[in-house]
PDB file of C-alpha atoms in Angstrom:
ATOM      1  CA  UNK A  27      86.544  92.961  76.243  1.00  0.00           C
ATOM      2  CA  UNK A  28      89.381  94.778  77.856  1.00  0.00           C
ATOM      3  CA  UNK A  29      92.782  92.672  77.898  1.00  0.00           C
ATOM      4  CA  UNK A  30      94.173  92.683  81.212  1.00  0.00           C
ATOM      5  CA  UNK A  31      98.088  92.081  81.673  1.00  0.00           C
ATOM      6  CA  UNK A  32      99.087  90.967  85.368  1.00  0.00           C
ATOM      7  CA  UNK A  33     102.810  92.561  86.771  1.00  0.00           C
ATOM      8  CA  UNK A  34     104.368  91.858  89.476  1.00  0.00           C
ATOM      9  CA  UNK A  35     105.932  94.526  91.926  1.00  0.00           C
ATOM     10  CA  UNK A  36     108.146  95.041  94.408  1.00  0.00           C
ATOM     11  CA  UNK A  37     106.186  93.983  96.722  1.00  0.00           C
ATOM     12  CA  UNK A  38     105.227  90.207  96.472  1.00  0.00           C
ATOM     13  CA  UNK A  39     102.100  90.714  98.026  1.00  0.00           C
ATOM     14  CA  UNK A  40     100.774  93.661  95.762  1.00  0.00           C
ATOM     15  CA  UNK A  41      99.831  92.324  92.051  1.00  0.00           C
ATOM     16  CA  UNK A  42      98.966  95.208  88.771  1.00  0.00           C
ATOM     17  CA  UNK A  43      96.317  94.282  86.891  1.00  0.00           C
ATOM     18  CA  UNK A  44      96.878  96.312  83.889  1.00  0.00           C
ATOM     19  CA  UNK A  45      94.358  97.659  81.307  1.00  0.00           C
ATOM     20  CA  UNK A  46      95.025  98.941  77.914  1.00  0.00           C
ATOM     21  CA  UNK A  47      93.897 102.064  78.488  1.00  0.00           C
ATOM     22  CA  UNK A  48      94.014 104.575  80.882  1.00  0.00           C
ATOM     23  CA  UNK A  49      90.871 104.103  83.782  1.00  0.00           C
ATOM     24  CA  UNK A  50      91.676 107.463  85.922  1.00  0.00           C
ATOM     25  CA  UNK A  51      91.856 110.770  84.696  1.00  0.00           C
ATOM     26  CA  UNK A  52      95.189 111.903  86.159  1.00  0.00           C
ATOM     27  CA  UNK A  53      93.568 110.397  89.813  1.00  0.00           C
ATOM     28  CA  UNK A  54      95.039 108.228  92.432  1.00  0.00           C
ATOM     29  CA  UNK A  55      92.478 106.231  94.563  1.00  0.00           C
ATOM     30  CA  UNK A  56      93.122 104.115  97.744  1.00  0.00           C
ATOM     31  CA  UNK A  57      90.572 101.646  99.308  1.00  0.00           C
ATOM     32  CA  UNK A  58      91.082  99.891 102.506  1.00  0.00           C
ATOM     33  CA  UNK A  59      88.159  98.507 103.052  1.00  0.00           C
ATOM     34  CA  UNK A  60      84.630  98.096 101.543  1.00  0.00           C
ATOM     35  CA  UNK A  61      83.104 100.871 103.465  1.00  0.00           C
ATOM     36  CA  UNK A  62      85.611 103.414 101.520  1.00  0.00           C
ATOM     37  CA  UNK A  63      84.058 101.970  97.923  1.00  0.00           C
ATOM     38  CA  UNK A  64      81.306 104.114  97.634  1.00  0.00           C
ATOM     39  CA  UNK A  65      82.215 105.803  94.527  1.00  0.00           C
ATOM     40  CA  UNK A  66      83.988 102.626  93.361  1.00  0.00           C
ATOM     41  CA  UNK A  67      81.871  99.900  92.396  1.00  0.00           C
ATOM     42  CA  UNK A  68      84.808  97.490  91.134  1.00  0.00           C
ATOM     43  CA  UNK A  69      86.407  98.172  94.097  1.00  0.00           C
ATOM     44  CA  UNK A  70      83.601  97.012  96.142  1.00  0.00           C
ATOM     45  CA  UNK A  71      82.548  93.917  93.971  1.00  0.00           C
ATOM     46  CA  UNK A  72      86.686  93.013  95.274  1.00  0.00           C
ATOM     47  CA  UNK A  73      86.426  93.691  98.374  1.00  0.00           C
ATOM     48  CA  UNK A  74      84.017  90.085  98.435  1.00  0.00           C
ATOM     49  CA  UNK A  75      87.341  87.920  97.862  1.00  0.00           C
ATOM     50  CA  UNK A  76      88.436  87.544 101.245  1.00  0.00           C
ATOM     51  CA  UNK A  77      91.847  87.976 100.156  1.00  0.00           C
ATOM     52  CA  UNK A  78      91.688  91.330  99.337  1.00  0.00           C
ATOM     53  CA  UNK A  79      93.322  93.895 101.687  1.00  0.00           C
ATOM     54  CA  UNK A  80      93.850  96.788 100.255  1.00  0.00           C
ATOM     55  CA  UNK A  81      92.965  98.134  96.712  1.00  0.00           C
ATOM     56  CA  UNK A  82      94.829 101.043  94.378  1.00  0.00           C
ATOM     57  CA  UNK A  83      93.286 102.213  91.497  1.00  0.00           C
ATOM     58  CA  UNK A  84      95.523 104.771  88.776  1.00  0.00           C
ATOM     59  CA  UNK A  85      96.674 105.527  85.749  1.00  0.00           C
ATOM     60  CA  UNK A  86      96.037 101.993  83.477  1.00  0.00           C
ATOM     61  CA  UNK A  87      95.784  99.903  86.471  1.00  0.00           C
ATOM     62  CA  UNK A  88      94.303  98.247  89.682  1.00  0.00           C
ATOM     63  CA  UNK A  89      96.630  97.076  92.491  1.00  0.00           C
ATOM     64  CA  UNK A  90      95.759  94.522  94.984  1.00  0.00           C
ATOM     65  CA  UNK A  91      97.271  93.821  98.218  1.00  0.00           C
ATOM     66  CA  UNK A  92      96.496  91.088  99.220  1.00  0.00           C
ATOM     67  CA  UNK A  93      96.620  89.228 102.962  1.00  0.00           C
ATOM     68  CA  UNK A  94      98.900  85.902 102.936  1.00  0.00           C
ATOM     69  CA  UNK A  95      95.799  83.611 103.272  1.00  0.00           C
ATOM     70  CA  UNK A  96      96.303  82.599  99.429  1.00  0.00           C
ATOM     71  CA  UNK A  97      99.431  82.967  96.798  1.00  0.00           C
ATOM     72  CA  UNK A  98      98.704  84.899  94.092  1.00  0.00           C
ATOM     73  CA  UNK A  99      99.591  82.050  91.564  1.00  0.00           C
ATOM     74  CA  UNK A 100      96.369  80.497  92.842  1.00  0.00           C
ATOM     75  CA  UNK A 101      94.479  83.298  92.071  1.00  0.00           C
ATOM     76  CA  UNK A 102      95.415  85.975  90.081  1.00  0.00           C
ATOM     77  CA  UNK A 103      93.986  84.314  86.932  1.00  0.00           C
ATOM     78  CA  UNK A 104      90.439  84.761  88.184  1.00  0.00           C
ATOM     79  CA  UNK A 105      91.397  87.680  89.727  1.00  0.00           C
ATOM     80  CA  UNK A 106      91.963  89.066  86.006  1.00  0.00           C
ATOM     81  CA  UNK A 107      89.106  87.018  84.500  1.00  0.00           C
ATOM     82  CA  UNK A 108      86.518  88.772  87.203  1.00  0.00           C
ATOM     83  CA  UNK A 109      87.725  92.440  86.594  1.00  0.00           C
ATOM     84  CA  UNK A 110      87.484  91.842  82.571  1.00  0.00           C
ATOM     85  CA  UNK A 111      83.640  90.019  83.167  1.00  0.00           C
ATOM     86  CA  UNK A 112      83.016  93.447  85.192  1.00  0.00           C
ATOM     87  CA  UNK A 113      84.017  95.831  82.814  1.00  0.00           C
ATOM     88  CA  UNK A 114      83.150  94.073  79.305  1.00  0.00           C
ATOM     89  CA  UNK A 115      79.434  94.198  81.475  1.00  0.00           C
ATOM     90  CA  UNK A 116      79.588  97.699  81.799  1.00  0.00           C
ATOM     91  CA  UNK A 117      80.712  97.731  85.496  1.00  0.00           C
ATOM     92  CA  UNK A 118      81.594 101.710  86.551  1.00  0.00           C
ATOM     93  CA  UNK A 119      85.290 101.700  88.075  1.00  0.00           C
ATOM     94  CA  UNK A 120      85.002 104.876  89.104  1.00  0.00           C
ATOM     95  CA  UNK A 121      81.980 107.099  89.248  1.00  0.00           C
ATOM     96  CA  UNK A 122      81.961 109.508  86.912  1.00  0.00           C
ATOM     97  CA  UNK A 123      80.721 112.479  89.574  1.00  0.00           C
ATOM     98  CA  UNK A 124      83.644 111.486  91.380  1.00  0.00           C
ATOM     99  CA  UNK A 125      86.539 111.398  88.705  1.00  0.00           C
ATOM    100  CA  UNK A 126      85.064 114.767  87.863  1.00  0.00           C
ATOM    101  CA  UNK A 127      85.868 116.524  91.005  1.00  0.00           C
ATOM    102  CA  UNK A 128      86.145 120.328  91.570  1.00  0.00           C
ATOM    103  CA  UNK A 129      89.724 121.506  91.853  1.00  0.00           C
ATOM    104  CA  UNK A 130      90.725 121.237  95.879  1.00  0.00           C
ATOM    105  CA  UNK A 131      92.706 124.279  96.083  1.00  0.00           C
ATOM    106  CA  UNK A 132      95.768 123.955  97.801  1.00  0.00           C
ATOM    107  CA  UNK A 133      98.513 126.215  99.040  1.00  0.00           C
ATOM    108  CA  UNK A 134     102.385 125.700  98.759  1.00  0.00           C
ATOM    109  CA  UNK A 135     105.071 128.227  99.500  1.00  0.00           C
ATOM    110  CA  UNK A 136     109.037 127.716  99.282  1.00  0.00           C
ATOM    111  CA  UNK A 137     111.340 127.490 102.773  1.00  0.00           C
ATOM    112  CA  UNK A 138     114.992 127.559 102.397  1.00  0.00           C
ATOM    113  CA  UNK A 139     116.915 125.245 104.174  1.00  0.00           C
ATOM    114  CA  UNK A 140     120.599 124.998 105.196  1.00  0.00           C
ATOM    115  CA  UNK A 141     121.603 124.159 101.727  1.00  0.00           C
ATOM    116  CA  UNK A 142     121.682 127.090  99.607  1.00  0.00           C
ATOM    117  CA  UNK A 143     121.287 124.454  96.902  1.00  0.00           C
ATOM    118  CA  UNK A 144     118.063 123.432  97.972  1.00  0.00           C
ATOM    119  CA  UNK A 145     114.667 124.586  98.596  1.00  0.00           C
ATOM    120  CA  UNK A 146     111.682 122.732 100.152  1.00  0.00           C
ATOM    121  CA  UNK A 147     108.330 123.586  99.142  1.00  0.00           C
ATOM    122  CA  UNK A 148     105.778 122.868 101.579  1.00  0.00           C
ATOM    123  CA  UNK A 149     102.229 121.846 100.058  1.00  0.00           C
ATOM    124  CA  UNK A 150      98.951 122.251 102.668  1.00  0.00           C
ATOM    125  CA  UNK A 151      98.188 118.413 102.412  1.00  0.00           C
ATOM    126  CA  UNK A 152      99.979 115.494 102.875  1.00  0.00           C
ATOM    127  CA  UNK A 153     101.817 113.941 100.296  1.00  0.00           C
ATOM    128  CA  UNK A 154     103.344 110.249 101.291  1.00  0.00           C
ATOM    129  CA  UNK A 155     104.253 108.599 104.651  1.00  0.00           C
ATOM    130  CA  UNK A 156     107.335 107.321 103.622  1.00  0.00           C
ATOM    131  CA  UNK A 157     110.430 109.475 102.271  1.00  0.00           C
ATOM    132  CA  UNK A 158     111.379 109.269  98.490  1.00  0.00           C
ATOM    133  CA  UNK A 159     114.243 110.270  97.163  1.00  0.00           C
ATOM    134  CA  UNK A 160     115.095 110.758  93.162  1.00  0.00           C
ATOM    135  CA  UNK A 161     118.624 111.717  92.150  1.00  0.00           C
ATOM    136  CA  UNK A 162     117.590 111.477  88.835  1.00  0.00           C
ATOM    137  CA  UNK A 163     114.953 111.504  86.126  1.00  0.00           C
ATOM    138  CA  UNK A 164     115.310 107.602  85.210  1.00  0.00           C
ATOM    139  CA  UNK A 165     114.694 107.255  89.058  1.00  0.00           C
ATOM    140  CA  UNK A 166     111.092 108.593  88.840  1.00  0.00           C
ATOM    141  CA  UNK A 167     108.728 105.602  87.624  1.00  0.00           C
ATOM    142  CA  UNK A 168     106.821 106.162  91.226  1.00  0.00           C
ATOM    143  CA  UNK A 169     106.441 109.655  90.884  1.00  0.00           C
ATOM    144  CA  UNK A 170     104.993 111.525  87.816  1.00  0.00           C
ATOM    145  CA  UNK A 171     105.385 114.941  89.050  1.00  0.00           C
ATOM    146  CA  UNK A 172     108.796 114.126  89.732  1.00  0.00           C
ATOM    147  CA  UNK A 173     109.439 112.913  86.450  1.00  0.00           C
ATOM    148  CA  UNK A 174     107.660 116.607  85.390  1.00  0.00           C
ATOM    149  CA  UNK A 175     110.177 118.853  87.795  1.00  0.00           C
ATOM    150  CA  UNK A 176     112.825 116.832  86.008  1.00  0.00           C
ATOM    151  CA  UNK A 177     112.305 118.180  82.843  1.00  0.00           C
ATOM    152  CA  UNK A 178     113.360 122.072  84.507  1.00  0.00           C
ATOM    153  CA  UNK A 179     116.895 122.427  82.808  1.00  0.00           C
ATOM    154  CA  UNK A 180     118.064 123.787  86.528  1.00  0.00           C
ATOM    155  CA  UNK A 181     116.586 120.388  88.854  1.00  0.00           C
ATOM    156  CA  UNK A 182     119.336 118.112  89.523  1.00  0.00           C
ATOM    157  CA  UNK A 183     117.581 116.190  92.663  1.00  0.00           C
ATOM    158  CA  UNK A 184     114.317 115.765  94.291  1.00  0.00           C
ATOM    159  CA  UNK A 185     113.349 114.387  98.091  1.00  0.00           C
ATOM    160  CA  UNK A 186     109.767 114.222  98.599  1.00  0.00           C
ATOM    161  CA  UNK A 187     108.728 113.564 102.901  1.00  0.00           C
ATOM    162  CA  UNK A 188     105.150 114.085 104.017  1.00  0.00           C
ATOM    163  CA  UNK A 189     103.789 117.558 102.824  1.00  0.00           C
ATOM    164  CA  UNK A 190     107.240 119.039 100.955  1.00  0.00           C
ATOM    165  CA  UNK A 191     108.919 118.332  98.138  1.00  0.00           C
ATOM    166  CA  UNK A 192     112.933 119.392  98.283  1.00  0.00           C
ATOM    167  CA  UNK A 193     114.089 120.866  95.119  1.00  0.00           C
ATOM    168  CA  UNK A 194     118.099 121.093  94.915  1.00  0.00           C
ATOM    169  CA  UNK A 195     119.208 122.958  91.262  1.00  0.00           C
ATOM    170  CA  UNK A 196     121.884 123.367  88.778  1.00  0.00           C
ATOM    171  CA  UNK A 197     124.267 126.210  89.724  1.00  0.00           C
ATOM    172  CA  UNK A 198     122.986 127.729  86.319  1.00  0.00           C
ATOM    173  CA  UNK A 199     119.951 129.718  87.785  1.00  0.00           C
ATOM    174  CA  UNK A 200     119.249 131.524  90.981  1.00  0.00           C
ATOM    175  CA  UNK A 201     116.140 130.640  93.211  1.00  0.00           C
ATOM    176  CA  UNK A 202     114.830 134.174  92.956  1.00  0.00           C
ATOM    177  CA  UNK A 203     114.884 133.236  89.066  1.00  0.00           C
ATOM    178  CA  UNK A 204     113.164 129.623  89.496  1.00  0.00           C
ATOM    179  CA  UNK A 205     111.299 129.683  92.606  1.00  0.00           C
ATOM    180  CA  UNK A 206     108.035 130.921  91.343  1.00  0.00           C
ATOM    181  CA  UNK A 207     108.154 128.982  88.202  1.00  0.00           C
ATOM    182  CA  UNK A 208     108.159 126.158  90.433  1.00  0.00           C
ATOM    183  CA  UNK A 209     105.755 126.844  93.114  1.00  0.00           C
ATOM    184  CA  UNK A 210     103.336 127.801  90.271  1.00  0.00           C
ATOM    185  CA  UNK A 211     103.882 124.083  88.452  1.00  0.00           C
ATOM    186  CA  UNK A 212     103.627 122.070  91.572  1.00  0.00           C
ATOM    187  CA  UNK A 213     100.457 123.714  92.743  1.00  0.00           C
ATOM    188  CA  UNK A 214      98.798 123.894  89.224  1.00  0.00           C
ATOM    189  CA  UNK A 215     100.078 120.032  88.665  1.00  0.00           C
ATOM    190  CA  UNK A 216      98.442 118.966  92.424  1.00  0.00           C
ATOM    191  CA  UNK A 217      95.092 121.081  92.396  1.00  0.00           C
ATOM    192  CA  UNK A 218      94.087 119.401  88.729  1.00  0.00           C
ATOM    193  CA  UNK A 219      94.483 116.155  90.519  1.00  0.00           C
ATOM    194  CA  UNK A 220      97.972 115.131  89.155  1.00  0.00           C
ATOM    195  CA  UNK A 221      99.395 111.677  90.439  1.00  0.00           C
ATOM    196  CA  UNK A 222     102.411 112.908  93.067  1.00  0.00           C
ATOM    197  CA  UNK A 223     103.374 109.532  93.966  1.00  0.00           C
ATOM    198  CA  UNK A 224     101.789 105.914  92.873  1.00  0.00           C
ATOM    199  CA  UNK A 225     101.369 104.525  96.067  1.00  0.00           C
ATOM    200  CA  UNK A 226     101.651 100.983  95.315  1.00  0.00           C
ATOM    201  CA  UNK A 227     105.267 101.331  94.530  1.00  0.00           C
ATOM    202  CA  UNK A 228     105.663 103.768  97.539  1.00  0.00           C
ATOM    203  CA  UNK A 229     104.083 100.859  99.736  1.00  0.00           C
ATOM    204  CA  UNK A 230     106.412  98.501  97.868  1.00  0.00           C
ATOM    205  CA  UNK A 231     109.208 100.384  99.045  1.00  0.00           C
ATOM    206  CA  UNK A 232     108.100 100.539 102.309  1.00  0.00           C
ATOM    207  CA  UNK A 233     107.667  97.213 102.397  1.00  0.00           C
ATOM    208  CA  UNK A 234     111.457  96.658 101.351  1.00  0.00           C
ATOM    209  CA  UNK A 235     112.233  99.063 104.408  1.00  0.00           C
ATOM    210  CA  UNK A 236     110.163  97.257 106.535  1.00  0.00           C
ATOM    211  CA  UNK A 237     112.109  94.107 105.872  1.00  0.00           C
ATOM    212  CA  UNK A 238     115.517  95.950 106.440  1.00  0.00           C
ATOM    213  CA  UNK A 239     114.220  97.093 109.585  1.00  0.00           C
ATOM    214  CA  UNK A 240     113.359  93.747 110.592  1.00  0.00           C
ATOM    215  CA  UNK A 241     117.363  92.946 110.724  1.00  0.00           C
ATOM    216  CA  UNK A 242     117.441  95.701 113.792  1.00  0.00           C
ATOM    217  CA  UNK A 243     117.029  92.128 115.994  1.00  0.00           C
ATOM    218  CA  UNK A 244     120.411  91.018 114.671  1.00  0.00           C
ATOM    219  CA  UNK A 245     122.385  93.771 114.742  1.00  0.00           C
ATOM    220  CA  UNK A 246     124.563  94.786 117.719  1.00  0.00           C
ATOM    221  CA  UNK A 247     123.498  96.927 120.799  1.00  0.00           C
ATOM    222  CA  UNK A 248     125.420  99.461 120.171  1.00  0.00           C
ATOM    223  CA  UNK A 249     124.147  99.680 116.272  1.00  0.00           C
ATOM    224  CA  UNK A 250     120.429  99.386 118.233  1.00  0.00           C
ATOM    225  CA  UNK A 251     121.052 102.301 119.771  1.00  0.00           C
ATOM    226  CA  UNK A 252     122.867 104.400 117.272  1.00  0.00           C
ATOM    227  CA  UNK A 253     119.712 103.878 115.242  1.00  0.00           C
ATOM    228  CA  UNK A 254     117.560 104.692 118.020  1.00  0.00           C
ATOM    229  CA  UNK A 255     118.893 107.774 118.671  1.00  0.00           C
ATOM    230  CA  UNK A 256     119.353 108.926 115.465  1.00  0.00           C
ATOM    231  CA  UNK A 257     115.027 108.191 114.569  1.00  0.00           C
ATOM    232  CA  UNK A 258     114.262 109.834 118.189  1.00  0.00           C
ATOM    233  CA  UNK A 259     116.226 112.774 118.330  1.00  0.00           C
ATOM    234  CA  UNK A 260     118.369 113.683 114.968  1.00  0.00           C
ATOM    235  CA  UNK A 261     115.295 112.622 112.095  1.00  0.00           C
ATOM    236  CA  UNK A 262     112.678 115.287 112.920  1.00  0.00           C
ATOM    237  CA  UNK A 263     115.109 117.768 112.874  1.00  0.00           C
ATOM    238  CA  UNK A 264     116.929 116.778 109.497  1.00  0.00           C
ATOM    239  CA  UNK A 265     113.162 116.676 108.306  1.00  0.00           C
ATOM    240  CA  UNK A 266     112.341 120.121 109.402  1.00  0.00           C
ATOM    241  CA  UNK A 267     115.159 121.484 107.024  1.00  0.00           C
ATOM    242  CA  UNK A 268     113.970 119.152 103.908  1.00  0.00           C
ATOM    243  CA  UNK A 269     116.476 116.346 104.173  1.00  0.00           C
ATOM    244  CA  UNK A 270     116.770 112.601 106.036  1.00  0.00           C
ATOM    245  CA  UNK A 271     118.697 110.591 107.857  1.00  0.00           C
ATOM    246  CA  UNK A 272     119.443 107.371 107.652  1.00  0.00           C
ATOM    247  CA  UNK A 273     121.911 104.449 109.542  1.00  0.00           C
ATOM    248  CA  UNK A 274     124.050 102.530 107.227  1.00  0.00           C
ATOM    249  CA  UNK A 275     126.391 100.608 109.173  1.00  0.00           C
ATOM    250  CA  UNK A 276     128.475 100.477 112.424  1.00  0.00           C
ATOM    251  CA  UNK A 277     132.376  99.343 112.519  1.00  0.00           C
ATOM    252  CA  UNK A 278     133.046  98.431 116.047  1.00  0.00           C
ATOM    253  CA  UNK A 279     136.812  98.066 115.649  1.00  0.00           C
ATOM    254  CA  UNK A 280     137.419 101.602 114.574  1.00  0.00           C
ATOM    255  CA  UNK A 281     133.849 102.988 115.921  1.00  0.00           C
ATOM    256  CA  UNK A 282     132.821 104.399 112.363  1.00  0.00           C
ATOM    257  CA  UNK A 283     128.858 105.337 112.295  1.00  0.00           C
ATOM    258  CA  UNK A 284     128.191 104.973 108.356  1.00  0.00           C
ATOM    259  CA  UNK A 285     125.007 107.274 107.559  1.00  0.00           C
ATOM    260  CA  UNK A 286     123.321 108.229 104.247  1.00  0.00           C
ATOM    261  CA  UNK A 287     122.595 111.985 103.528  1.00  0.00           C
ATOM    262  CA  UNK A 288     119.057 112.503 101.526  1.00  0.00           C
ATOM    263  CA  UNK A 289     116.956 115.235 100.250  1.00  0.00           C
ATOM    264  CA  UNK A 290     118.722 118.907 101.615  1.00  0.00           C
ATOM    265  CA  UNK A 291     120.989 117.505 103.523  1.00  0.00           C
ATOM    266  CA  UNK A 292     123.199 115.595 100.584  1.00  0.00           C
ATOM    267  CA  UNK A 293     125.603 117.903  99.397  1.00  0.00           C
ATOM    268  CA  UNK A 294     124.850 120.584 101.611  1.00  0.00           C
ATOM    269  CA  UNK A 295     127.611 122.130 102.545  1.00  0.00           C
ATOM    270  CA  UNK A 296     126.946 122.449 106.470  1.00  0.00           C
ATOM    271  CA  UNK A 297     126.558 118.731 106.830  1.00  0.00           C
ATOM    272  CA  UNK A 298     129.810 118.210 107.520  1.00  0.00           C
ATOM    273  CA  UNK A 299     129.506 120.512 110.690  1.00  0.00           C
ATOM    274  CA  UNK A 300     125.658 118.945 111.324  1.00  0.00           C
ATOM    275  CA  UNK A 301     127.194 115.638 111.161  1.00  0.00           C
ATOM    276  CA  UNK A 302     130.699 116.391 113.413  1.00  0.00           C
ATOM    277  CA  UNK A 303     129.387 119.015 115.742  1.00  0.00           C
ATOM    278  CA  UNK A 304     125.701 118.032 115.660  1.00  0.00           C
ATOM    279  CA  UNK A 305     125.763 114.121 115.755  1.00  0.00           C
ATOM    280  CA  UNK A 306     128.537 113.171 116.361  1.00  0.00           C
ATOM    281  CA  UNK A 307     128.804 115.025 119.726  1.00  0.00           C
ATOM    282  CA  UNK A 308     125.310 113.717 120.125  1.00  0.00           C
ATOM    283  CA  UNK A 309     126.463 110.119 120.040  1.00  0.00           C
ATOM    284  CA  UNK A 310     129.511 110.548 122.098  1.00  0.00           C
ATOM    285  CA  UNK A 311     127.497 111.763 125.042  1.00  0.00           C
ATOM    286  CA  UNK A 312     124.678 109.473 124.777  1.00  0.00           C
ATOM    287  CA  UNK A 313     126.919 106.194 124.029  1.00  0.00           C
ATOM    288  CA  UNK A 314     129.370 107.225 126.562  1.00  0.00           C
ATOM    289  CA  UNK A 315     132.392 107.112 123.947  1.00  0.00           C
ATOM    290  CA  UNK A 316     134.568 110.027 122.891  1.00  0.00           C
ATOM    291  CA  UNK A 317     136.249 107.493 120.151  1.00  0.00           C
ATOM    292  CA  UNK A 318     132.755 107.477 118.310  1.00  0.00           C
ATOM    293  CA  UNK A 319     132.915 108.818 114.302  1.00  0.00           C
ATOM    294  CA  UNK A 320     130.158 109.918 112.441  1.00  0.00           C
ATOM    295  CA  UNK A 321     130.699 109.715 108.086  1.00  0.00           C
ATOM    296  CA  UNK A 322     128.371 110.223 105.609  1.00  0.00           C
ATOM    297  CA  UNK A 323     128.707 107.362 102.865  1.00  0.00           C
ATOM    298  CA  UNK A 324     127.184 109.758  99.970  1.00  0.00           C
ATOM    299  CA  UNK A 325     129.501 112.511 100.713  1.00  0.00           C
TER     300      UNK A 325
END
């Protein structure tokens, strides 16, 4: 029978139940409900516990999300004991005809952006919801690939944002030198079904977000509507150039908007004109307040 470990994640609602071995070949699956478990039967048999929301099957492991009916110290021990019964009885995790899948070609092509640093490369298909950044390769435990573009001499950082990954180097090479090398990896690593991101711990951090957002009640108008305006009308077009956005803080006594730089944007060197001329002009005219400073706390 095959042992299964239970972690714990970020996320106190999601719960890994590890196997020894891997049960995916270099696949990511995500099941919502029980009508998406066709080609997973374990996923199905699951879906029967009624508090199972959402399953994630990859690498050595299935992820459960669960809904807060139950605590998973009530349950996870049959939880563990069912999947084991299913598998030591010959139960199919994942089809084979299914884990066998033709290649699904994809296309990805480099864009510069306004850091000469960086480049974004846009894949045709979408790659996460929420924004992850890596500033290094100890960073990467929810991102394989990223932990593959890491081992390029010339990366130094990596954002990856809906269908693009930003790539910012090492003055050492130039992109003409790099460029292909790269789009070449990232569309040979996707198209053979390479894990980009394991979702669970992108949903984890999410999650975290989600809870950091939830403070947006207690802050102070004026930090409402600094944040506000910098989602509606400054974040898509930081995203368009490979970068983000985000609000760190607001000191009402000497009107200091605190920001944090990711992706293309950190370290480029126009951001310090994007963030004086751009939004900081932005915010004076919107807020009404010429005494209104915009700093970036990464640089």
């Amino acid at each position: 029978m095959s042992k299964i470990t239970i972690k714990e994640t970020q996320n106190p609602s999601i719960l890994k139940f590890e196997f020894e071995n891997f049960i995916t070949n270099n696949e990511s699956f995500e099941f919502k409900n029980i009508d998406e478990t066709k080609n997973s039967p374990i996923a199905q048999q699951l879906f029967y516990l009624p508090f199972v929301k959402t399953v994630y099957i990859s690498g050595n492991f299935i992820a459960i999300e669960k809904f807060s009916i139950v605590e998973w110290e009530d349950v996870q021990d049959a939880v563990a004991d069912q999947i084991e019964k299913f598998v030591a009885n010959g139960g199919i995790i994942i089809t084979p005809s299914d884990n066998k899948t033709k290649k699904q070609p994809i296309t990805v092509y480099g864009e510069t952006t306004p850091n000469p640093a960086a480049l974004k490369f846009v894949v045709s298909r979408m790659l996460t919801k929420s924004p992850v950044e890596f500033k290094n390769i100890d960073e990467t435990a929810a991102s394989p690939l990223a932990k593959e573009l890491f081992k390029f001499p010339y990366v130094k950082e990596l954002f990856i944002d809906e269908n693009y990954i930003s790539v910012t180097k090492y003055e050492i090479n130039n992109w003409d030198e790099i460029t292909l090398e790269l789009r070449t990896f990232i569309k040979q690593y996707i198209e053979n079904g390479g894990t980009v991101l394991d979702e669970s711990l992108i949903k984890a951090n999410a999650e975290q977000e989600k809870t950091k957002n939830q403070n947006f009640d207690n802050l102070d108008v004026t930090s409402q509507q600094i944040i506000n305006i910098l989602e509606e009308y400054v974040k898509p077009a930081v995203q368009a150039d490979g970068g983000n956005i985000a609000f760190d803080s607001y000191d009402e006594t000497n009107k200091i908007v605190n920001v944090t730089l990711q992706g293309a944007c950190s370290g480029c060197p126009s951001s310090t004109f994007t963030l004086k001329s751009g939004i900081e002009n932005m915010l004076k005219s919107m807020l009404n307040d010429e005494n209104i400073k915009v700093e970036a706390v990464n640089g």
